[in-house]
Amino acid sequence: MKRWLAVIVIGLAALWASVHLSGCATANGARSARGSAAERVYVKPGEHDAYYAFFSGGHSGQIFVYGMPSCRHITTIPVFTPEPAVGYGYDEETKAMLGGRTWGDAHHPGLSETDGDYDGRWLFINDMVSARIARIDLSDFKTHQIYGPIPNLSAAHACPFPTPNTEYVFAASRFSAPVPNTYSKVEDYKQTFKGIVAGIKVDPKDGTMSMGFEILMPPFDWDLSDAGKGPSAGWQFFTCYNSEEAYDSLEVKASQNEMDYFAAVDWRAAQKAVDEGKAKQIGGAPVLDPKDVKGIVYLVPVPKSPHGVDVNPTGEFVCCSGKLQAEVNVYSFKKIQDAIAAKKYTENAFGIPVLAYDDCLEAKVPIGLGPLHTQFDDKGNAYTSLFLDSQIAKWKVGPPWNVIDKIDVYYSIGHLMASEGDTRHPTGEYVVALDKLSKDRYLNVGPTHPEAAQLIDIRGPKMELLEDFPTYLEPHYAQMIKADKVKPFTVYPLDKNDKPGAVKKAEDARVEKHGNRVDVYMVAVRSHFTPDVVRVNEGDDVWFHVTNVEQDDDIAHGFGILNSSNNMQIEPGETKTMHWVAGKAGINPFYCSNFCSALHQEMQGYIEIRPKGQPVANLQRPDPKRVAEVAALMKE
Ligand code: RUQ
Ligand code: CUA
């Protein structure tokens, strides 16, 4: 056989194999060109996953970090809920950030973007219940800011959905209420209740969030959002249900209208209007009323109580479907703009122009029952979750606008996420189904079932289920980013630690007492606290400032006080401050609560609580011999 002929024959055989074999693989391990399902999720011991996946923790208030494709839970990032293992919400800084609230309902992670692609800098997530947004810095996987409660909003579900250059994150009110929130009879809903869309600015340098603008919206239930990109950059889309404006029996009354809406917000125009002084200050936020300020928001009809709204990677189409509809409506951004330019709209009672459904629609794709959310791959396909059918439908974005493939999921899928699926360049490798019910998929653990997630390979022509993995309660949405885009450091450089209370030299460790305030400046290094004996009086307010002077990977120390709710973890190079009130006279030990060394068990100390009136020195210094020992340790 001639060489070129052999090449063609082998090539055709490979093509046949990729088309036919990948199509018949199943979760129980049938082989395809890419190997069995088991091989495709296997990450050898010592090797790393190709993706980070960030799952919202729902009413646990946290973020769960998974590695993909292994589906291994790597860590949990505490965000809206105290977490004793790392002392989140126990030290003064994180306690202040939580603002006294101990739960959140985290729904939608939103990775920061540059030019419409994930840049690996920050991760935003909403607390729906208190209308807050948190920013996690991916340089240390810690929550650095919680913004809110955002004024005038009752819960923020359509949130945060960052814009293509992370100029803004958004929030829209799930519930309507009077704005400002003063007394009103619930029966006066239609007259006094309002919805709100808020644009929260993000500082491009450090990610700090601050108020941009708010827009007064009709009292519908604002549900989900997505940012425009490419040609639609500068616009943000928000779906709603309950355009019926019902305040009770929503499950019946909010499904009466043929059409609800999505709102298209021109956020540049809105910000400009605020900057030109066209907003009214309400509750500390600049609020724009579309009755007075034109050109900032338009409504586009969507049949039958829509839920998700998703912009495709090119930014040309907005996909949105009614939960009670069996189709995905694909709207053309260009047609929307043409209708606006031609002023082809009617104005509703709230002063918002309403465009015509047929003027904006590009295609209707018959898809199945209960369509909720849509994600995308790199080949011009979309993947829509079907709650009622418990399936994912893969369909073509573009003529002939047809369904290409379907896969069963277990059970009742809500969101789904594709690898980098919210960006301009999805990688087209995986989809994860986030199922609402797990029923019988895992070992029985009693009435509270875990949530169910499923990893699906979308590289071939047919979707293939690779792996089931349980998650704790309860991920709503998740996002997946290429691992090499995220570069966290593991040690806080001690020389850059400028925290008040930091002690960088053993010589500076001490206890200072002024009246009944005691400040303990403490050094932690394997396997000592210095000082390890602290003398205070009954009832003293004691502030422990503990610096972990280690500069080695993975050497965190804990600081837990007996008979208290006080515990924190101090990472290498970090200083943390914790307040504790001395109780009755006696002895109160403390210890390192995080296993750190062979002598971890010895890493402990005593607080000597003296009766009131028995003098305590204003300055206590640890024994110089011990200081010398610790200083020597630090040089090692
Ligand atoms: S939701 S199942 Cu809270 Cu994003 Cu759609
Ligand atoms: Cu330090 Cu255990």
mmCIF file of N, CA, C and O in Angstrom, residues 225-233 235-238 262 264 300 302 308-321 328-338 359-365 374-377 379-382 384 395-401 421-424:
data_model
loop_
_atom_site.group_PDB
_atom_site.id
_atom_site.type_symbol
_atom_site.label_atom_id
_atom_site.label_comp_id
_atom_site.label_asym_id
_atom_site.label_seq_id
_atom_site.Cartn_x
_atom_site.Cartn_y
_atom_site.Cartn_z
ATOM 1 N N SER A 225 -29.980 36.989 35.272
ATOM 2 C CA SER A 225 -29.318 38.034 34.517
ATOM 3 C C SER A 225 -28.162 37.446 33.720
ATOM 4 O O SER A 225 -27.692 36.344 33.994
ATOM 5 N N ASP A 226 -27.736 38.183 32.725
ATOM 6 C CA ASP A 226 -26.485 37.879 32.048
ATOM 7 C C ASP A 226 -25.987 39.162 31.403
ATOM 8 O O ASP A 226 -26.771 40.077 31.129
ATOM 9 N N ALA A 227 -24.674 39.204 31.186
ATOM 10 C CA ALA A 227 -24.063 40.394 30.596
ATOM 11 C C ALA A 227 -23.971 40.218 29.091
ATOM 12 O O ALA A 227 -23.654 39.129 28.595
ATOM 13 N N GLY A 228 -24.218 41.294 28.370
ATOM 14 C CA GLY A 228 -23.941 41.295 26.946
ATOM 15 C C GLY A 228 -22.446 41.236 26.718
ATOM 16 O O GLY A 228 -21.647 41.583 27.590
ATOM 17 N N LYS A 229 -22.038 40.774 25.559
ATOM 18 C CA LYS A 229 -20.613 40.733 25.212
ATOM 19 C C LYS A 229 -20.457 40.965 23.721
ATOM 20 O O LYS A 229 -21.460 40.894 22.982
ATOM 21 N N GLY A 230 -19.237 41.244 23.251
ATOM 22 C CA GLY A 230 -19.056 41.536 21.823
ATOM 23 C C GLY A 230 -19.972 42.687 21.440
ATOM 24 O O GLY A 230 -19.954 43.741 22.087
ATOM 25 N N PRO A 231 -20.834 42.496 20.418
ATOM 26 C CA PRO A 231 -21.709 43.592 19.995
ATOM 27 C C PRO A 231 -22.673 44.048 21.088
ATOM 28 O O PRO A 231 -23.097 45.200 21.097
ATOM 29 N N SER A 232 -23.027 43.155 22.001
ATOM 30 C CA SER A 232 -24.002 43.534 23.044
ATOM 31 C C SER A 232 -23.329 43.980 24.339
ATOM 32 O O SER A 232 -24.002 44.198 25.352
ATOM 33 N N ALA A 233 -21.994 44.137 24.336
ATOM 34 C CA ALA A 233 -21.299 44.637 25.533
ATOM 35 C C ALA A 233 -21.872 46.009 25.884
ATOM 36 O O ALA A 233 -22.184 46.806 24.997
ATOM 37 N N TRP A 235 -24.625 46.177 27.692
ATOM 38 C CA TRP A 235 -26.014 45.899 28.044
ATOM 39 C C TRP A 235 -26.060 44.731 29.017
ATOM 40 O O TRP A 235 -25.224 43.829 28.961
ATOM 41 N N GLN A 236 -27.040 44.796 29.903
ATOM 42 C CA GLN A 236 -27.249 43.709 30.860
ATOM 43 C C GLN A 236 -28.710 43.280 30.758
ATOM 44 O O GLN A 236 -29.597 44.136 30.631
ATOM 45 N N PHE A 237 -28.944 41.983 30.817
ATOM 46 C CA PHE A 237 -30.298 41.459 30.609
ATOM 47 C C PHE A 237 -30.809 40.819 31.895
ATOM 48 O O PHE A 237 -30.058 40.123 32.588
ATOM 49 N N PHE A 238 -32.080 41.061 32.197
ATOM 50 C CA PHE A 238 -32.695 40.544 33.429
ATOM 51 C C PHE A 238 -34.058 39.947 33.109
ATOM 52 O O PHE A 238 -34.914 40.656 32.571
ATOM 53 N N PHE A 262 -37.995 40.091 29.520
ATOM 54 C CA PHE A 262 -36.665 40.394 30.046
ATOM 55 C C PHE A 262 -36.408 41.870 29.829
ATOM 56 O O PHE A 262 -36.919 42.467 28.875
ATOM 57 N N ALA A 264 -33.714 44.869 29.124
ATOM 58 C CA ALA A 264 -32.392 45.146 28.569
ATOM 59 C C ALA A 264 -31.963 46.510 29.110
ATOM 60 O O ALA A 264 -32.630 47.517 28.852
ATOM 61 N N VAL A 300 -38.507 43.355 26.768
ATOM 62 C CA VAL A 300 -38.738 42.460 25.630
ATOM 63 C C VAL A 300 -39.612 41.298 26.118
ATOM 64 O O VAL A 300 -39.264 40.652 27.113
ATOM 65 N N VAL A 302 -41.290 37.761 26.862
ATOM 66 C CA VAL A 302 -40.887 36.344 26.858
ATOM 67 C C VAL A 302 -42.104 35.535 27.313
ATOM 68 O O VAL A 302 -42.716 35.872 28.326
ATOM 69 N N GLY A 308 -33.911 31.469 33.291
ATOM 70 C CA GLY A 308 -32.567 31.890 32.890
ATOM 71 C C GLY A 308 -32.565 32.800 31.668
ATOM 72 O O GLY A 308 -33.486 32.786 30.860
ATOM 73 N N VAL A 309 -31.517 33.593 31.585
ATOM 74 C CA VAL A 309 -31.261 34.371 30.368
ATOM 75 C C VAL A 309 -29.767 34.245 30.097
ATOM 76 O O VAL A 309 -28.960 34.386 31.008
ATOM 77 N N ASP A 310 -29.412 33.890 28.877
ATOM 78 C CA ASP A 310 -28.009 33.592 28.585
ATOM 79 C C ASP A 310 -27.621 34.129 27.218
ATOM 80 O O ASP A 310 -28.302 33.872 26.226
ATOM 81 N N VAL A 311 -26.504 34.853 27.208
ATOM 82 C CA VAL A 311 -26.010 35.450 25.969
ATOM 83 C C VAL A 311 -24.991 34.493 25.363
ATOM 84 O O VAL A 311 -24.131 33.955 26.072
ATOM 85 N N ASN A 312 -25.069 34.262 24.067
ATOM 86 C CA ASN A 312 -24.156 33.295 23.441
ATOM 87 C C ASN A 312 -22.751 33.902 23.315
ATOM 88 O O ASN A 312 -22.568 35.109 23.473
ATOM 89 N N PRO A 313 -21.729 33.060 23.057
ATOM 90 C CA PRO A 313 -20.339 33.559 23.090
ATOM 91 C C PRO A 313 -20.047 34.712 22.137
ATOM 92 O O PRO A 313 -19.224 35.567 22.447
ATOM 93 N N THR A 314 -20.733 34.773 21.000
ATOM 94 C CA THR A 314 -20.453 35.889 20.086
ATOM 95 C C THR A 314 -21.172 37.164 20.520
ATOM 96 O O THR A 314 -20.906 38.236 19.986
ATOM 97 N N GLY A 315 -22.092 37.044 21.468
ATOM 98 C CA GLY A 315 -22.815 38.218 21.943
ATOM 99 C C GLY A 315 -23.947 38.655 21.034
ATOM 100 O O GLY A 315 -24.554 39.697 21.246
ATOM 101 N N GLU A 316 -24.271 37.840 20.015
ATOM 102 C CA GLU A 316 -25.324 38.226 19.064
ATOM 103 C C GLU A 316 -26.721 37.862 19.545
ATOM 104 O O GLU A 316 -27.699 38.482 19.143
ATOM 105 N N PHE A 317 -26.804 36.809 20.381
ATOM 106 C CA PHE A 317 -28.126 36.279 20.727
ATOM 107 C C PHE A 317 -28.343 36.217 22.232
ATOM 108 O O PHE A 317 -27.418 35.939 22.993
ATOM 109 N N VAL A 318 -29.588 36.468 22.600
ATOM 110 C CA VAL A 318 -30.003 36.358 23.989
ATOM 111 C C VAL A 318 -31.006 35.199 24.050
ATOM 112 O O VAL A 318 -32.033 35.239 23.365
ATOM 113 N N CYS A 319 -30.667 34.157 24.835
ATOM 114 C CA CYS A 319 -31.505 32.954 24.880
ATOM 115 C C CYS A 319 -32.280 32.936 26.185
ATOM 116 O O CYS A 319 -31.712 33.151 27.256
ATOM 117 N N CYS A 320 -33.539 32.630 26.065
ATOM 118 C CA CYS A 320 -34.420 32.823 27.193
ATOM 119 C C CYS A 320 -35.681 32.016 26.927
ATOM 120 O O CYS A 320 -36.206 32.071 25.831
ATOM 121 N N SER A 321 -36.137 31.254 27.914
ATOM 122 C CA SER A 321 -37.361 30.506 27.636
ATOM 123 C C SER A 321 -38.260 30.498 28.843
ATOM 124 O O SER A 321 -37.798 30.596 29.978
ATOM 125 N N VAL A 328 -36.930 27.223 23.356
ATOM 126 C CA VAL A 328 -36.025 28.308 23.708
ATOM 127 C C VAL A 328 -36.282 29.436 22.721
ATOM 128 O O VAL A 328 -36.343 29.207 21.512
ATOM 129 N N ASN A 329 -36.461 30.660 23.243
ATOM 130 C CA ASN A 329 -36.577 31.824 22.370
ATOM 131 C C ASN A 329 -35.187 32.403 22.190
ATOM 132 O O ASN A 329 -34.518 32.694 23.172
ATOM 133 N N VAL A 330 -34.798 32.541 20.939
ATOM 134 C CA VAL A 330 -33.500 33.157 20.673
ATOM 135 C C VAL A 330 -33.766 34.560 20.124
ATOM 136 O O VAL A 330 -34.387 34.709 19.066
ATOM 137 N N TYR A 331 -33.320 35.565 20.871
ATOM 138 C CA TYR A 331 -33.528 36.946 20.458
ATOM 139 C C TYR A 331 -32.252 37.471 19.821
ATOM 140 O O TYR A 331 -31.146 37.151 20.262
ATOM 141 N N SER A 332 -32.428 38.294 18.801
ATOM 142 C CA SER A 332 -31.278 38.890 18.136
ATOM 143 C C SER A 332 -31.000 40.257 18.757
ATOM 144 O O SER A 332 -31.888 41.115 18.805
ATOM 145 N N PHE A 333 -29.773 40.444 19.217
ATOM 146 C CA PHE A 333 -29.437 41.738 19.796
ATOM 147 C C PHE A 333 -29.567 42.845 18.744
ATOM 148 O O PHE A 333 -30.003 43.947 19.038
ATOM 149 N N LYS A 334 -29.208 42.499 17.520
ATOM 150 C CA LYS A 334 -29.295 43.496 16.448
ATOM 151 C C LYS A 334 -30.744 43.923 16.220
ATOM 152 O O LYS A 334 -31.049 45.112 16.077
ATOM 153 N N LYS A 335 -31.656 42.919 16.193
ATOM 154 C CA LYS A 335 -33.076 43.260 15.998
ATOM 155 C C LYS A 335 -33.599 44.127 17.152
ATOM 156 O O LYS A 335 -34.403 45.037 16.937
ATOM 157 N N ILE A 336 -33.137 43.827 18.350
ATOM 158 C CA ILE A 336 -33.550 44.651 19.499
ATOM 159 C C ILE A 336 -33.092 46.093 19.285
ATOM 160 O O ILE A 336 -33.860 47.049 19.463
ATOM 161 N N GLN A 337 -31.844 46.247 18.870
ATOM 162 C CA GLN A 337 -31.303 47.592 18.642
ATOM 163 C C GLN A 337 -32.034 48.308 17.508
ATOM 164 O O GLN A 337 -32.295 49.503 17.583
ATOM 165 N N ASP A 338 -32.351 47.544 16.445
ATOM 166 C CA ASP A 338 -33.073 48.153 15.308
ATOM 167 C C ASP A 338 -34.438 48.657 15.754
ATOM 168 O O ASP A 338 -34.859 49.758 15.378
ATOM 169 N N ASP A 359 -40.606 41.343 16.705
ATOM 170 C CA ASP A 359 -39.552 42.210 16.172
ATOM 171 C C ASP A 359 -38.164 41.798 16.654
ATOM 172 O O ASP A 359 -37.159 42.101 16.013
ATOM 173 N N CYS A 360 -38.108 41.147 17.811
ATOM 174 C CA CYS A 360 -36.808 40.849 18.424
ATOM 175 C C CYS A 360 -36.381 39.395 18.241
ATOM 176 O O CYS A 360 -35.214 39.059 18.402
ATOM 177 N N LEU A 361 -37.360 38.537 17.919
ATOM 178 C CA LEU A 361 -37.089 37.106 17.891
ATOM 179 C C LEU A 361 -36.313 36.701 16.646
ATOM 180 O O LEU A 361 -36.629 37.123 15.540
ATOM 181 N N GLU A 362 -35.288 35.882 16.840
ATOM 182 C CA GLU A 362 -34.540 35.336 15.708
ATOM 183 C C GLU A 362 -35.032 33.922 15.407
ATOM 184 O O GLU A 362 -35.208 33.550 14.259
ATOM 185 N N ALA A 363 -35.226 33.130 16.452
ATOM 186 C CA ALA A 363 -35.633 31.734 16.233
ATOM 187 C C ALA A 363 -36.288 31.203 17.491
ATOM 188 O O ALA A 363 -36.090 31.729 18.587
ATOM 189 N N LYS A 364 -37.076 30.155 17.294
ATOM 190 C CA LYS A 364 -37.668 29.433 18.423
ATOM 191 C C LYS A 364 -37.263 27.983 18.250
ATOM 192 O O LYS A 364 -37.537 27.388 17.216
ATOM 193 N N VAL A 365 -36.566 27.432 19.232
ATOM 194 C CA VAL A 365 -36.064 26.064 19.092
ATOM 195 C C VAL A 365 -36.912 25.142 19.970
ATOM 196 O O VAL A 365 -36.924 25.296 21.188
ATOM 197 N N THR A 374 -29.111 27.951 29.817
ATOM 198 C CA THR A 374 -28.394 27.560 28.604
ATOM 199 C C THR A 374 -26.914 27.899 28.741
ATOM 200 O O THR A 374 -26.557 28.945 29.291
ATOM 201 N N GLN A 375 -26.087 26.972 28.283
ATOM 202 C CA GLN A 375 -24.638 27.195 28.244
ATOM 203 C C GLN A 375 -24.140 26.856 26.845
ATOM 204 O O GLN A 375 -24.906 26.344 26.021
ATOM 205 N N PHE A 376 -22.849 27.114 26.600
ATOM 206 C CA PHE A 376 -22.363 27.056 25.224
ATOM 207 C C PHE A 376 -21.025 26.328 25.125
ATOM 208 O O PHE A 376 -20.283 26.240 26.106
ATOM 209 N N ASP A 377 -20.738 25.837 23.895
ATOM 210 C CA ASP A 377 -19.421 25.245 23.665
ATOM 211 C C ASP A 377 -18.657 26.076 22.640
ATOM 212 O O ASP A 377 -19.050 27.205 22.320
ATOM 213 N N LYS A 379 -18.151 25.173 19.537
ATOM 214 C CA LYS A 379 -18.477 24.796 18.165
ATOM 215 C C LYS A 379 -19.828 25.346 17.722
ATOM 216 O O LYS A 379 -20.440 24.827 16.799
ATOM 217 N N GLY A 380 -20.295 26.369 18.404
ATOM 218 C CA GLY A 380 -21.574 26.965 18.006
ATOM 219 C C GLY A 380 -22.781 26.179 18.484
ATOM 220 O O GLY A 380 -23.866 26.292 17.910
ATOM 221 N N ASN A 381 -22.608 25.374 19.544
ATOM 222 C CA ASN A 381 -23.754 24.653 20.102
ATOM 223 C C ASN A 381 -24.135 25.229 21.454
ATOM 224 O O ASN A 381 -23.304 25.804 22.160
ATOM 225 N N ALA A 382 -25.404 25.025 21.776
ATOM 226 C CA ALA A 382 -25.907 25.434 23.079
ATOM 227 C C ALA A 382 -26.428 24.201 23.798
ATOM 228 O O ALA A 382 -26.770 23.196 23.170
ATOM 229 N N THR A 384 -29.135 23.254 26.897
ATOM 230 C CA THR A 384 -30.178 23.810 27.748
ATOM 231 C C THR A 384 -30.665 22.749 28.730
ATOM 232 O O THR A 384 -30.922 21.600 28.346
ATOM 233 N N TRP A 395 -28.306 21.914 21.174
ATOM 234 C CA TRP A 395 -28.917 22.425 19.954
ATOM 235 C C TRP A 395 -27.979 23.397 19.248
ATOM 236 O O TRP A 395 -27.020 23.898 19.832
ATOM 237 N N LYS A 396 -28.267 23.619 17.991
ATOM 238 C CA LYS A 396 -27.393 24.427 17.153
ATOM 239 C C LYS A 396 -27.808 25.882 17.222
ATOM 240 O O LYS A 396 -28.972 26.214 16.983
ATOM 241 N N VAL A 397 -26.841 26.747 17.538
ATOM 242 C CA VAL A 397 -27.111 28.186 17.525
ATOM 243 C C VAL A 397 -26.910 28.658 16.091
ATOM 244 O O VAL A 397 -25.782 28.877 15.651
ATOM 245 N N GLY A 398 -28.007 28.772 15.351
ATOM 246 C CA GLY A 398 -27.929 29.118 13.931
ATOM 247 C C GLY A 398 -28.757 28.115 13.148
ATOM 248 O O GLY A 398 -29.124 27.064 13.679
ATOM 249 N N PRO A 399 -29.043 28.443 11.881
ATOM 250 C CA PRO A 399 -29.886 27.559 11.094
ATOM 251 C C PRO A 399 -29.283 26.152 11.052
ATOM 252 O O PRO A 399 -28.058 26.053 10.981
ATOM 253 N N PRO A 400 -30.045 25.097 11.089
ATOM 254 C CA PRO A 400 -31.524 25.085 11.127
ATOM 255 C C PRO A 400 -32.121 25.190 12.530
ATOM 256 O O PRO A 400 -33.284 24.870 12.703
ATOM 257 N N TRP A 401 -31.369 25.665 13.508
ATOM 258 C CA TRP A 401 -31.878 25.872 14.871
ATOM 259 C C TRP A 401 -32.563 24.598 15.395
ATOM 260 O O TRP A 401 -33.710 24.621 15.802
ATOM 261 N N GLY A 421 -18.018 28.302 30.105
ATOM 262 C CA GLY A 421 -19.219 28.428 29.279
ATOM 263 C C GLY A 421 -19.873 29.796 29.280
ATOM 264 O O GLY A 421 -20.763 30.043 28.477
ATOM 265 N N ASP A 422 -19.478 30.705 30.165
ATOM 266 C CA ASP A 422 -20.058 32.051 30.163
ATOM 267 C C ASP A 422 -19.187 33.048 29.413
ATOM 268 O O ASP A 422 -19.460 34.245 29.447
ATOM 269 N N THR A 423 -18.139 32.574 28.792
ATOM 270 C CA THR A 423 -17.172 33.510 28.222
ATOM 271 C C THR A 423 -17.343 33.626 26.708
ATOM 272 O O THR A 423 -18.192 32.970 26.115
ATOM 273 N N ARG A 424 -16.488 34.413 26.110
ATOM 274 C CA ARG A 424 -16.481 34.505 24.652
ATOM 275 C C ARG A 424 -15.820 33.279 24.028
ATOM 276 O O ARG A 424 -15.976 33.017 22.849
#
